[in-house]
PDB file of C-alpha atoms in Angstrom:
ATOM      1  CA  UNK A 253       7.952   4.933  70.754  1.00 62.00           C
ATOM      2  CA  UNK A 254       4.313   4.614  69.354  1.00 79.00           C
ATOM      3  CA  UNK A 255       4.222   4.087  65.550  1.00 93.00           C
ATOM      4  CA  UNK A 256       2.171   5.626  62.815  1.00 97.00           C
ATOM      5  CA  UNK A 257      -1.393   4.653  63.412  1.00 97.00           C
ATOM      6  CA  UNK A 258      -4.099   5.215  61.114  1.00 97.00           C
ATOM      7  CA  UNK A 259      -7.708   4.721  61.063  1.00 97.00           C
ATOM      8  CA  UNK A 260      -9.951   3.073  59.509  1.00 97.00           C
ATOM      9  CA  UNK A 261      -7.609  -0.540  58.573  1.00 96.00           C
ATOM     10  CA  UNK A 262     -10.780  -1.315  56.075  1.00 97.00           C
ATOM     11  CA  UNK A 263     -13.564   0.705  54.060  1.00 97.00           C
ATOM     12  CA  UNK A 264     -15.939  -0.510  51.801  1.00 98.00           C
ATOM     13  CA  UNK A 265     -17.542   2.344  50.033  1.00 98.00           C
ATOM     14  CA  UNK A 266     -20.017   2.434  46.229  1.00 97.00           C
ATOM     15  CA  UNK A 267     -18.765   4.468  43.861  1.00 96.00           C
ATOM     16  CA  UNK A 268     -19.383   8.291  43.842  1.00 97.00           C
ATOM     17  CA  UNK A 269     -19.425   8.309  47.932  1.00 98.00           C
ATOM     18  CA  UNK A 270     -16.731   9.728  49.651  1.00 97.00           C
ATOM     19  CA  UNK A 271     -14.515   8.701  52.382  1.00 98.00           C
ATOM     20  CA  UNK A 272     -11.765   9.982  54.723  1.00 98.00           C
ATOM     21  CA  UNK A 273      -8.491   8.480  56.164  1.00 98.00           C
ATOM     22  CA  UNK A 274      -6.894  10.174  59.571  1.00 97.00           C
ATOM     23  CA  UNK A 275      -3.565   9.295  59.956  1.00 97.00           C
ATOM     24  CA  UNK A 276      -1.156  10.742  63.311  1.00 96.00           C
ATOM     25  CA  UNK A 277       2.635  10.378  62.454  1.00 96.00           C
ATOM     26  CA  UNK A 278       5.351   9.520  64.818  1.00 96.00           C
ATOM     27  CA  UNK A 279       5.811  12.330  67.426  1.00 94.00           C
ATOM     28  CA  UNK A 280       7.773  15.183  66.440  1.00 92.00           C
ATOM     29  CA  UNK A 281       7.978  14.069  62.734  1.00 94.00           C
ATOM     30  CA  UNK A 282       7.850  17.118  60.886  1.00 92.00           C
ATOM     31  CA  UNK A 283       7.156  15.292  57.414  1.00 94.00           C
ATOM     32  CA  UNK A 284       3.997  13.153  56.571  1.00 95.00           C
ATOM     33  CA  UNK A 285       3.193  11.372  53.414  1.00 96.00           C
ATOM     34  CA  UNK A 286       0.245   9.707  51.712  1.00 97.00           C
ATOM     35  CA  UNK A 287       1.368   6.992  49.571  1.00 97.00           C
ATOM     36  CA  UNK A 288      -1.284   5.051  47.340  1.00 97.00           C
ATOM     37  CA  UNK A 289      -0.554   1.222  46.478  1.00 96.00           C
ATOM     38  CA  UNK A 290      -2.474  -0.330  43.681  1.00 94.00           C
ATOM     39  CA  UNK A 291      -2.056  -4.650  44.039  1.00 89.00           C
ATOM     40  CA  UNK A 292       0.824  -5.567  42.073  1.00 88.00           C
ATOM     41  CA  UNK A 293       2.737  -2.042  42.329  1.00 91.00           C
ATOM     42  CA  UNK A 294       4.817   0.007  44.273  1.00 93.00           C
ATOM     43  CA  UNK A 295       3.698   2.643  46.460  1.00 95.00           C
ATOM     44  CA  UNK A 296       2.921   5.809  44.541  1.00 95.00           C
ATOM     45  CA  UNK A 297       3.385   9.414  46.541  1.00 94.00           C
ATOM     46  CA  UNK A 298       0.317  10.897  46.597  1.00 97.00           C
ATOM     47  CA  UNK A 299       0.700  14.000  48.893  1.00 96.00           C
ATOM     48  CA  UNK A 300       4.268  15.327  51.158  1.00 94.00           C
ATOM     49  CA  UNK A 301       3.978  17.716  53.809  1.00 94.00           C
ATOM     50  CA  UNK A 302       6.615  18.937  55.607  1.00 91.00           C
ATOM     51  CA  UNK A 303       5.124  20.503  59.050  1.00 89.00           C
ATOM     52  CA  UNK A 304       1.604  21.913  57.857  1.00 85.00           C
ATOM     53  CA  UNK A 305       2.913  23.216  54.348  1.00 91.00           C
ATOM     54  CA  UNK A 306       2.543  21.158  51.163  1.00 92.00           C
ATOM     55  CA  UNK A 307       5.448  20.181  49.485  1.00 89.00           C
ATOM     56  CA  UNK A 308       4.966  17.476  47.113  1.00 91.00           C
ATOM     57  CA  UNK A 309       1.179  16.729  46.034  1.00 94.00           C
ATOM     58  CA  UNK A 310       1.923  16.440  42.234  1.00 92.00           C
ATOM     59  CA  UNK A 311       0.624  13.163  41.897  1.00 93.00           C
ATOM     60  CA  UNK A 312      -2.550  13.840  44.073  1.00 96.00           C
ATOM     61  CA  UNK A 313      -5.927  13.984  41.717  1.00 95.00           C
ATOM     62  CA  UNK A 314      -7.448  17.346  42.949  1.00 95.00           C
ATOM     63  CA  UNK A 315     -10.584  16.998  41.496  1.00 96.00           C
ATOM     64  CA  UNK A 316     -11.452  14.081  43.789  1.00 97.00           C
ATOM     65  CA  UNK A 317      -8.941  13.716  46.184  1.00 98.00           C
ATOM     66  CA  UNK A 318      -8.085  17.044  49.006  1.00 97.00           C
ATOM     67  CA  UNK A 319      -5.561  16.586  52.002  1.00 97.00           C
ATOM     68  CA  UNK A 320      -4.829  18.593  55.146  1.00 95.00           C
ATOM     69  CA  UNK A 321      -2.509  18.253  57.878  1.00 95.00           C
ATOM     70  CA  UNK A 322      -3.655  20.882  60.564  1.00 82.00           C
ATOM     71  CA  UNK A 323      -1.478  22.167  63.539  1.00 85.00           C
ATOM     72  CA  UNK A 324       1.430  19.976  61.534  1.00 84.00           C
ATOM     73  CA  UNK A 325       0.583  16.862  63.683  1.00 91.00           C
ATOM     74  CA  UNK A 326      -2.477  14.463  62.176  1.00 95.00           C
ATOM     75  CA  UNK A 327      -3.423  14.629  58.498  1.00 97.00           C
ATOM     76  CA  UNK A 328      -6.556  12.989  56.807  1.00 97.00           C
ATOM     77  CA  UNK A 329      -7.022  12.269  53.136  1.00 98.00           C
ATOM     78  CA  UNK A 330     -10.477  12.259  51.620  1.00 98.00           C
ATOM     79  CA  UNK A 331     -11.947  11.277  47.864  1.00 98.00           C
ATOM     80  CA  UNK A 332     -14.607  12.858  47.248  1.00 97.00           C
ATOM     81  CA  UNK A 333     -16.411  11.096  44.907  1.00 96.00           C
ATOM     82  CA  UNK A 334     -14.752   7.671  44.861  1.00 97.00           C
ATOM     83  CA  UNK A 335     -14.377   5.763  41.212  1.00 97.00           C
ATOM     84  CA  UNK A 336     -13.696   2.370  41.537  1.00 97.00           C
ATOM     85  CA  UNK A 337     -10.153   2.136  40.422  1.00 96.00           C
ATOM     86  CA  UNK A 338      -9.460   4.283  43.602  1.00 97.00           C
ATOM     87  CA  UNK A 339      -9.464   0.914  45.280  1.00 97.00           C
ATOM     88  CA  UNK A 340      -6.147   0.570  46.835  1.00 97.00           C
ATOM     89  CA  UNK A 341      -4.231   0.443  50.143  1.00 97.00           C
ATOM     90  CA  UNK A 342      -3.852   4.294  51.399  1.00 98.00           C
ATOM     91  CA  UNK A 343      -0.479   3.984  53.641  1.00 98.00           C
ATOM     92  CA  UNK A 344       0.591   6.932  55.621  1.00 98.00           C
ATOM     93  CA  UNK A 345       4.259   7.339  56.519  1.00 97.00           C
ATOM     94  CA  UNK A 346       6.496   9.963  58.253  1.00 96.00           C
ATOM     95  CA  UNK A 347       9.745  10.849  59.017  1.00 94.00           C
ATOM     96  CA  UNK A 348      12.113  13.446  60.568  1.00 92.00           C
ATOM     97  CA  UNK A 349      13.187  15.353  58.107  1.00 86.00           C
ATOM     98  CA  UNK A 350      12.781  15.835  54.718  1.00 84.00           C
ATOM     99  CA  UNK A 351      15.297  13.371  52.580  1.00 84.00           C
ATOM    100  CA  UNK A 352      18.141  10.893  53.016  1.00 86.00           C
ATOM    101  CA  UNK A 353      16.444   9.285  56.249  1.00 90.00           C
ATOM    102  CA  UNK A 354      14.066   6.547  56.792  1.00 93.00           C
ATOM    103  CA  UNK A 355      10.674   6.729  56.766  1.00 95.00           C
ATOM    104  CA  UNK A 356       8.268   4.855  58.507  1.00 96.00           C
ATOM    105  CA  UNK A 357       4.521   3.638  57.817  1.00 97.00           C
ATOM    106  CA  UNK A 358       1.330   2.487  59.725  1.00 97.00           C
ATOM    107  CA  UNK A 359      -0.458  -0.289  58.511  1.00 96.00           C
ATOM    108  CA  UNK A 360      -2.234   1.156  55.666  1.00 96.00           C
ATOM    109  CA  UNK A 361      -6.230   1.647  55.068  1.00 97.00           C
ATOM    110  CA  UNK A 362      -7.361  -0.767  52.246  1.00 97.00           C
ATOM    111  CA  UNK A 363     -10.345   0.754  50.269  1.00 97.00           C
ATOM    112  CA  UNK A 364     -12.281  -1.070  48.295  1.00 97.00           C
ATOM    113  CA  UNK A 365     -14.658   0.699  45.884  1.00 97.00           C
ATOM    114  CA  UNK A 366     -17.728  -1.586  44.516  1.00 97.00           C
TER     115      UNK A 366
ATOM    116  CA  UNK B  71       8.510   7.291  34.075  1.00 59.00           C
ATOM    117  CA  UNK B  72       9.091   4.302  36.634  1.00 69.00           C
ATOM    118  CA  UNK B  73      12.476   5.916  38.246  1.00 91.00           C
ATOM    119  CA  UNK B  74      13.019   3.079  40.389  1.00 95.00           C
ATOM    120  CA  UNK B  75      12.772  -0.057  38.987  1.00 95.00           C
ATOM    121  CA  UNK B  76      12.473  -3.585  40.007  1.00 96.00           C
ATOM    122  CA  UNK B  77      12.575  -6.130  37.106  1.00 92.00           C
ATOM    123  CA  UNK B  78      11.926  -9.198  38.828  1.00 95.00           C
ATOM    124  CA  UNK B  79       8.448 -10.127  40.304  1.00 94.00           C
ATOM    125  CA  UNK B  80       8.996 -12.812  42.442  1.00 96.00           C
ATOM    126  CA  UNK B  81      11.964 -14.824  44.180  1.00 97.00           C
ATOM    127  CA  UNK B  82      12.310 -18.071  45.289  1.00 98.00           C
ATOM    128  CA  UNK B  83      14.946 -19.522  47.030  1.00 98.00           C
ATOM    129  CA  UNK B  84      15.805 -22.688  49.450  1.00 98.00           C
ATOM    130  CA  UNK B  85      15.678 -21.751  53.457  1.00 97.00           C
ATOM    131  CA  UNK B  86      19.566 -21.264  54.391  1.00 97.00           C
ATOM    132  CA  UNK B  87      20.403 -20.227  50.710  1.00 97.00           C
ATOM    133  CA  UNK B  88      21.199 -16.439  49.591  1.00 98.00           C
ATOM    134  CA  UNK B  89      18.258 -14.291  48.212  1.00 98.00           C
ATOM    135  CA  UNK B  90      19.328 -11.439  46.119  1.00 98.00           C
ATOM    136  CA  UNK B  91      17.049  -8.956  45.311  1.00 98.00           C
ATOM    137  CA  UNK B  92      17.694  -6.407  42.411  1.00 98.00           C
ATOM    138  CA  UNK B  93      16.739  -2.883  42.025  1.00 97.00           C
ATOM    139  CA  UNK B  94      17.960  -0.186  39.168  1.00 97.00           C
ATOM    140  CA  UNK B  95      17.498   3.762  39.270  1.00 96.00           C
ATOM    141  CA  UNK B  96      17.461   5.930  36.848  1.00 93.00           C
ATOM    142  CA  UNK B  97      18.081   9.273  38.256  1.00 89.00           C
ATOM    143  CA  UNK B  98      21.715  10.054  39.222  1.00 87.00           C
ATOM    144  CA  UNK B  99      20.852  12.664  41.592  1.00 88.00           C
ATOM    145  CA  UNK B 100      19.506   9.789  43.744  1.00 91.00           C
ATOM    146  CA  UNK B 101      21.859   9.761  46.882  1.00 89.00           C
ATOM    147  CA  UNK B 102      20.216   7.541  49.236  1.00 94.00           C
ATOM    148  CA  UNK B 103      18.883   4.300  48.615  1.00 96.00           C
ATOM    149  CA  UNK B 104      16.298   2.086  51.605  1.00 97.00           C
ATOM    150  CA  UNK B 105      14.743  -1.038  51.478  1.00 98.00           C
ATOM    151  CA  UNK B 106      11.770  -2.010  52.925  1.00 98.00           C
ATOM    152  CA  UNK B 107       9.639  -5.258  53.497  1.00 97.00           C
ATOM    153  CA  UNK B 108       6.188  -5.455  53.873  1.00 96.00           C
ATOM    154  CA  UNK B 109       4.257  -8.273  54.842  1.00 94.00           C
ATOM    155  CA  UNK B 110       0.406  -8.924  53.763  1.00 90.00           C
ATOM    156  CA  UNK B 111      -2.217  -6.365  55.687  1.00 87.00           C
ATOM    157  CA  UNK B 112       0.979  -4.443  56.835  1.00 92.00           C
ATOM    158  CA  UNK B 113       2.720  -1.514  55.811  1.00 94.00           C
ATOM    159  CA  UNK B 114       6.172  -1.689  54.931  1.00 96.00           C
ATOM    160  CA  UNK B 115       8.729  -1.350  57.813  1.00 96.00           C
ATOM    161  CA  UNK B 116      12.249  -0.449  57.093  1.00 96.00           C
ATOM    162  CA  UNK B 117      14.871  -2.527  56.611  1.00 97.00           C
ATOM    163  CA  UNK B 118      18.375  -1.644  55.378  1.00 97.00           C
ATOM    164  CA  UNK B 119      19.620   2.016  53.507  1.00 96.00           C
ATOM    165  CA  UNK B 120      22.351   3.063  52.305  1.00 97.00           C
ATOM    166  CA  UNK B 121      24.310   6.811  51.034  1.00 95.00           C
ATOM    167  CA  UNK B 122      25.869   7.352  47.682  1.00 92.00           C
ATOM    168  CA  UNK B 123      28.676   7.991  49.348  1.00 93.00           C
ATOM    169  CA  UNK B 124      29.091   3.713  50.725  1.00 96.00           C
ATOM    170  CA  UNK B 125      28.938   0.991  48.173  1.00 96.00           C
ATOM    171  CA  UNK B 126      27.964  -1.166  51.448  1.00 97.00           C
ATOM    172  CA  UNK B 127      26.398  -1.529  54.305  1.00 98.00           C
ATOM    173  CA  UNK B 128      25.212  -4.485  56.093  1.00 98.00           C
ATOM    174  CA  UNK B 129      23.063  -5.544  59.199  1.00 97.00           C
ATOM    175  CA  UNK B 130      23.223  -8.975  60.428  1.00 97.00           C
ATOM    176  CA  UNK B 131      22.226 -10.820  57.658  1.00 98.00           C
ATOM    177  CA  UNK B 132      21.188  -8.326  55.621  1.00 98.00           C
ATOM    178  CA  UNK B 133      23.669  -6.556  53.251  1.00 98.00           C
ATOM    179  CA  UNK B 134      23.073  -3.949  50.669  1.00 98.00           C
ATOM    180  CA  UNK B 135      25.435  -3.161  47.963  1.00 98.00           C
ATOM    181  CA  UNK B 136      25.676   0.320  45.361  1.00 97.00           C
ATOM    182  CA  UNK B 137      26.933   0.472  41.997  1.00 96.00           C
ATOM    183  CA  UNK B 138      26.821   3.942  41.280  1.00 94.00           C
ATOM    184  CA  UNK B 139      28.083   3.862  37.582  1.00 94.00           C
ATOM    185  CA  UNK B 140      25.576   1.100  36.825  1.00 96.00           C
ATOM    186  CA  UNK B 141      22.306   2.736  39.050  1.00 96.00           C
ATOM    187  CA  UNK B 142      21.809  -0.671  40.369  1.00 97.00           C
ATOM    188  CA  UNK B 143      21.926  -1.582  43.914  1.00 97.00           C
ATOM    189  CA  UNK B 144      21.050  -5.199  45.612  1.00 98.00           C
ATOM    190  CA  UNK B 145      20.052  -6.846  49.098  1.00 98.00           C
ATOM    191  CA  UNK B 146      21.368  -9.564  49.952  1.00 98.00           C
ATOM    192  CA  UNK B 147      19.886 -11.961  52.592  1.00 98.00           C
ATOM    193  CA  UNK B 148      22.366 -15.097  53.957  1.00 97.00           C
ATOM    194  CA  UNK B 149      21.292 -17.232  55.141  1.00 98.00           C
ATOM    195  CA  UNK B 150      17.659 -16.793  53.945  1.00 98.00           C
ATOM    196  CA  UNK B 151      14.962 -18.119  56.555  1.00 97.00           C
ATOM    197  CA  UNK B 152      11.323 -18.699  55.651  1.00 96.00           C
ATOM    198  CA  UNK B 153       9.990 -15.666  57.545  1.00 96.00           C
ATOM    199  CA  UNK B 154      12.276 -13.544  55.355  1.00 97.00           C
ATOM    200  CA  UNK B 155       9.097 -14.337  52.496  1.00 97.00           C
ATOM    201  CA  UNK B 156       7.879 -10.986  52.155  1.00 97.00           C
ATOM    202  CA  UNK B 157       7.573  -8.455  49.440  1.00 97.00           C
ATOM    203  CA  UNK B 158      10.678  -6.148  49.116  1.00 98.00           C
ATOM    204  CA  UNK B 159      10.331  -2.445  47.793  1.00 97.00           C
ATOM    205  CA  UNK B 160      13.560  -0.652  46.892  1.00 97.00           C
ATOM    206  CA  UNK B 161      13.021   3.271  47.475  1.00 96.00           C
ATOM    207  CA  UNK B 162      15.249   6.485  46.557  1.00 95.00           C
ATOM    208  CA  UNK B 163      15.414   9.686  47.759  1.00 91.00           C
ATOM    209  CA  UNK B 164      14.687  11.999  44.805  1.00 79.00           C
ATOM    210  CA  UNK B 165      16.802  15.658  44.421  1.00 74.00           C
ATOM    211  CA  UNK B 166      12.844  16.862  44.833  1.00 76.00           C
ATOM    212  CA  UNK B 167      12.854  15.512  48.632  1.00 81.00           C
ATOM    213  CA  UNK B 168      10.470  12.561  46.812  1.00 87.00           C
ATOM    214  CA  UNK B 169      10.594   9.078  48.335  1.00 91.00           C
ATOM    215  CA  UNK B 170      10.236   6.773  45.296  1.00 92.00           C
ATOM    216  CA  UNK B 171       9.132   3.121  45.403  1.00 95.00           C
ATOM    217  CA  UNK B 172       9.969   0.642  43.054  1.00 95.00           C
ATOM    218  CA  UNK B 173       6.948  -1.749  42.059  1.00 95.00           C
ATOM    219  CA  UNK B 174       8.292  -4.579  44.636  1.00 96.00           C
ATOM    220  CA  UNK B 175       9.822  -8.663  44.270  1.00 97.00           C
ATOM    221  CA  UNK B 176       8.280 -10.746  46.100  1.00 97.00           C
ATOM    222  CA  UNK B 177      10.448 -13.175  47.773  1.00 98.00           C
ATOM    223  CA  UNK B 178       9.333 -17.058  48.764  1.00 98.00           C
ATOM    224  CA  UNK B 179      11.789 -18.980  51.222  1.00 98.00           C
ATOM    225  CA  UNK B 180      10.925 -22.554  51.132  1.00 96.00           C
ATOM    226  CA  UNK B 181      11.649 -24.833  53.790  1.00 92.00           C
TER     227      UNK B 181
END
């Protein structure tokens, strides 16, 4: 069973460009998350979607940061512009259902913002 | 309003020894409790959960236990090996349908 994969692994972006993570979930996952992790922390939900409908994205920065997850399959995240404590790993993770399951995550986009 | 909390940076312990890594909640609607690992340039991958309804559950040498009255729950590795070193996040499943991380311990198995 192929994992979560997400693309790029590395970005390197100034500050006030924008950028965009894809991310395509385990087949037939029906929820997809965007977690942000700041060095040092834990990862912070940024955006839950549960097929193509939002469920959670009160933690998500809307006047920089928009997400979409079309057909209910792959979802990108973009920042548009990028500040420079943005810099973080983006991980995407889904899972079958919504609560009291696991969830799994691809390896995680680091941005750094200079 | 850090939910899930995980008071204790870092870890070290002897190879063969027993790591035991804390974690305390806040939120008694939590019912069901994961751990993850996650080494450097890798997301986390799953490790060990468990339901409000256990107060353990174990796989191979991995054990976690719940204290419901006292929101704490802990993993337990025996015997600890050096490629256990790793950063552990405790996560709960919110009554929202949130999965919450705690901020991580980072555990150090020395040879």
């Amino acid at each position: 069973e192929a994992g979560v994969a997400q693309s790029p692994r590395y970005k390197i972006i100034e500050k006030r460009q924008s950028v965009a993570f894809w991310c395509n979930p385990i087949s037939g996952h029906a929820t997809l998350y965007w977690y942000q992790q700041i060095l040092g922390q834990g990862p912070k939900l940024l955006i839950q979607f549960q097929n193509n409908g939002v469920v959670d994205d009160s933690q998500l920065p809307k006047d920089r940061f928009s997400a979409e997850r079309l057909k209910g399959v792959d979802s990108t995240l973009k920042i548009q512009p990028a500040k420079l404590e943005d810099s973080a790993v983006y991980l995407c993770a889904s899972s079958a259902r919504n609560g009291n399951t696991e969830a799994f995550f691809g390896q995680g986009t680091r941005l750094t913002v200079v | 309003d850090q939910q899930v909390k995980q008071n204790s940076p870092s870890l070290s312990v002897q190879e063969g020894r027993i790591s035991i890594l804390n974690c305390d909640y806040t939120n008694s609607m939590f019912d069901y409790f994961l751990w993850y690992k996650k080494y450097p340039a890798e997301g986390p991958t799953f490790l060990i959960s468990i339901s409000s309804i256990k107060d353990k559950n174990e796989d191979g040498r991995f054990t976690v236990f719940l204290n419901k009255s006292a929101k704490h729950l802990s993993l337990h590795i025996v015997p600890s090996q050096p490629g256990d070193s790793a950063v552990y996040f405790c996560a709960a499943w919110g009554n929202t349908g949130k999965l919450i991380f705690g901020q991580g311990t980072t555990l150090q198995v020395k040879p």
